[in-house]
C-alpha atoms as one frame of an Amber mdcrd trajectory, in Angstrom:
protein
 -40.067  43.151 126.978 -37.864  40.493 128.924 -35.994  38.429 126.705 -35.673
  35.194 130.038 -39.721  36.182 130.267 -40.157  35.015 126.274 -37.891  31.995
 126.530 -40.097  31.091 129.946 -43.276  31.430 127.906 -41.981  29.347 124.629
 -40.308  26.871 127.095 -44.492  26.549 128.679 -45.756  26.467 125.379 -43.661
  23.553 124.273 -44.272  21.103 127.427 -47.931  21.892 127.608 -47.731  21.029
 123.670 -46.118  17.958 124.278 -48.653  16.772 127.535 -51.859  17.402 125.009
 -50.134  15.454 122.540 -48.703  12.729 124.926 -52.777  13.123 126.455 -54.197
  12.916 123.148 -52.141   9.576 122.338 -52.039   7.754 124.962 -55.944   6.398
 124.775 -55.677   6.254 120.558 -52.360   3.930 121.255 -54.415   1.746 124.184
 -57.648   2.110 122.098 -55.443   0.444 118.931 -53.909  -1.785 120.672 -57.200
  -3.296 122.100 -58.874  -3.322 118.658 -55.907  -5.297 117.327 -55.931  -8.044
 120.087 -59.712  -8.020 120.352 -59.275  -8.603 116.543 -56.947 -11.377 116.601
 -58.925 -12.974 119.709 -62.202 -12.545 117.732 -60.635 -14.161 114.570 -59.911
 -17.546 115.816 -62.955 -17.471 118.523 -65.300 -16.695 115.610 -63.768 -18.844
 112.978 -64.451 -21.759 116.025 -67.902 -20.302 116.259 -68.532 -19.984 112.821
 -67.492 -22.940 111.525 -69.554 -24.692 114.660 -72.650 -22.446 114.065 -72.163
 -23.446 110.092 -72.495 -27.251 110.662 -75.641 -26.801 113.141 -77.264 -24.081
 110.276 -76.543 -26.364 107.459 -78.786 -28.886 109.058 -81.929 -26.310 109.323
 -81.325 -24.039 106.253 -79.405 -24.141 103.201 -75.833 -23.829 102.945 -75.961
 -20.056 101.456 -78.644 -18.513 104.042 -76.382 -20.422 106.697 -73.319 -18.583
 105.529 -75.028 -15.050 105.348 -76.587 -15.102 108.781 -73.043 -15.715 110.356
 -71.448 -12.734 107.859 -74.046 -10.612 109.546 -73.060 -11.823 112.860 -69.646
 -10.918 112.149 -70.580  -7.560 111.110 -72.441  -7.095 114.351 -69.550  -8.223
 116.489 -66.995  -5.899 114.713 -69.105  -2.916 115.100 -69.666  -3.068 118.670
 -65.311  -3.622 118.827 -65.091  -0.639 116.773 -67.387   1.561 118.813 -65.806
   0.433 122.371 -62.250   0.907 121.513 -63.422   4.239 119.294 -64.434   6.183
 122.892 -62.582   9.478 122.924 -60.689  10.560 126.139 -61.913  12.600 128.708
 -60.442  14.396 131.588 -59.038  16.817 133.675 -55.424  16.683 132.941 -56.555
  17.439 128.741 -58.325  20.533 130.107 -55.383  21.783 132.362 -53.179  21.594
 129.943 -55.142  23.249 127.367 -55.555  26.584 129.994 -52.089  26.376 130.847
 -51.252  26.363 126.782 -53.601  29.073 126.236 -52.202  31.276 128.834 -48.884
  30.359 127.381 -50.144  31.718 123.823 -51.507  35.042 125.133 -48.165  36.034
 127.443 -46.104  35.633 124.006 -48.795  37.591 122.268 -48.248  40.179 125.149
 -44.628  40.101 125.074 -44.946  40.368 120.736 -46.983  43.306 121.495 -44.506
  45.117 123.963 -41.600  44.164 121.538 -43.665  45.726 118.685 -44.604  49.182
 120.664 -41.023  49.280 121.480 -39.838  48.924 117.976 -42.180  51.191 116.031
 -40.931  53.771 118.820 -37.513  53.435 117.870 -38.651  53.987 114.201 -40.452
  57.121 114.599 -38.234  58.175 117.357 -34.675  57.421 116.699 -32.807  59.777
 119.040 -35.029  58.511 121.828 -33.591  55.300 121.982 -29.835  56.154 120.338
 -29.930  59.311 122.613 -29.303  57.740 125.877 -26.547  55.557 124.465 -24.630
  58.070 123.101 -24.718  60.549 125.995 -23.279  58.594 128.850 -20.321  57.958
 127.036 -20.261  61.383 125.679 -20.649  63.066 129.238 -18.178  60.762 130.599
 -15.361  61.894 128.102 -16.497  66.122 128.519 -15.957  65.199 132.117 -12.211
  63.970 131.629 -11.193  66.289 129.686 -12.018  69.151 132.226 -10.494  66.928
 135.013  -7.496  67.086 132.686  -7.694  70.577 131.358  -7.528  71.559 135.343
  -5.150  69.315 136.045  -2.803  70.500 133.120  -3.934  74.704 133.936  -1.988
  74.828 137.330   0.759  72.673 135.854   1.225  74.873 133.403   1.071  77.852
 135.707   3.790  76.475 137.972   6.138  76.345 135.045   4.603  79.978 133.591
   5.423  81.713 137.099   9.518  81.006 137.649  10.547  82.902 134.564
């Protein structure tokens, strides 16, 4: 387990989570955007319509069956907006980053798993982990005390030997 290998993955994991989304947006803004100005372009060229298209039916039918065959119309018209600007997006650069996110996923889930198998082996195995931390130290201080214990013997030997 590699602490700079985790922070790589999550780092991954959060730009190819902000591409999809950025992906995933970027049509449904352009798509809305569209609808609203094909919207407000349809409103005045079908109220010009209408009201022309009114004043010709009126002549032929009644007022009433006049006014429901251009509601239809209008129903028609919005549909087939709705439907163009409703397309969803397709391409390579959704897919991409979808395999690079899923990759992403399963090298945390392998890292997870290494820090897990490491933990539970500290658990059940406490001096396996604690022992090599405590015996450096522990063989470095044995080792100056018998540098000093023979350093102090002849010392004291020298002194012993003149009385």
């Amino acid at each position: 387990m590699n602490s700079e290998n985790i922070v790589k993955h999550l780092r991954a994991l959060w730009r190819t989570d902000r591409i999809i989304a950025e992906i995933r947006m970027r049509p449904m803004l352009v798509g809305l955007g569209l609808r609203a100005f094909a919207a407000l372009i349809a409103a005045f060229g079908l109220l010009m319509l209408e009201l022309s298209a009114y004043f010709a039916l009126v002549q032929i039918w009644s007022a009433v069956s006049a006014a429901a065959i251009l509601g239809l119309a209008n129903f028609a018209i919005a549909a087939v907006l709705f439907v163009v600007g409703g397309r969803p997006p397709a391409g390579r650069e959704l897919e991409l980053a979808t395999e690079i996110h899923g990759s992403a996923i399963e090298a945390l889930q392998g890292e997870a798993r290494a820090l897990q198998s490491q933990f539970t082996g500290m658990v059940h195995h406490p001096l396996n982990s604690a022992l090599p931390l405590v015996l450096v130290p522990l063989i470095t201080i044995i080792v100056k005390s018998l540098k000093k214990s023979r350093a102090t013997a002849p010392a004291a030997k020298a002194t012993a030997e003149p009385n």
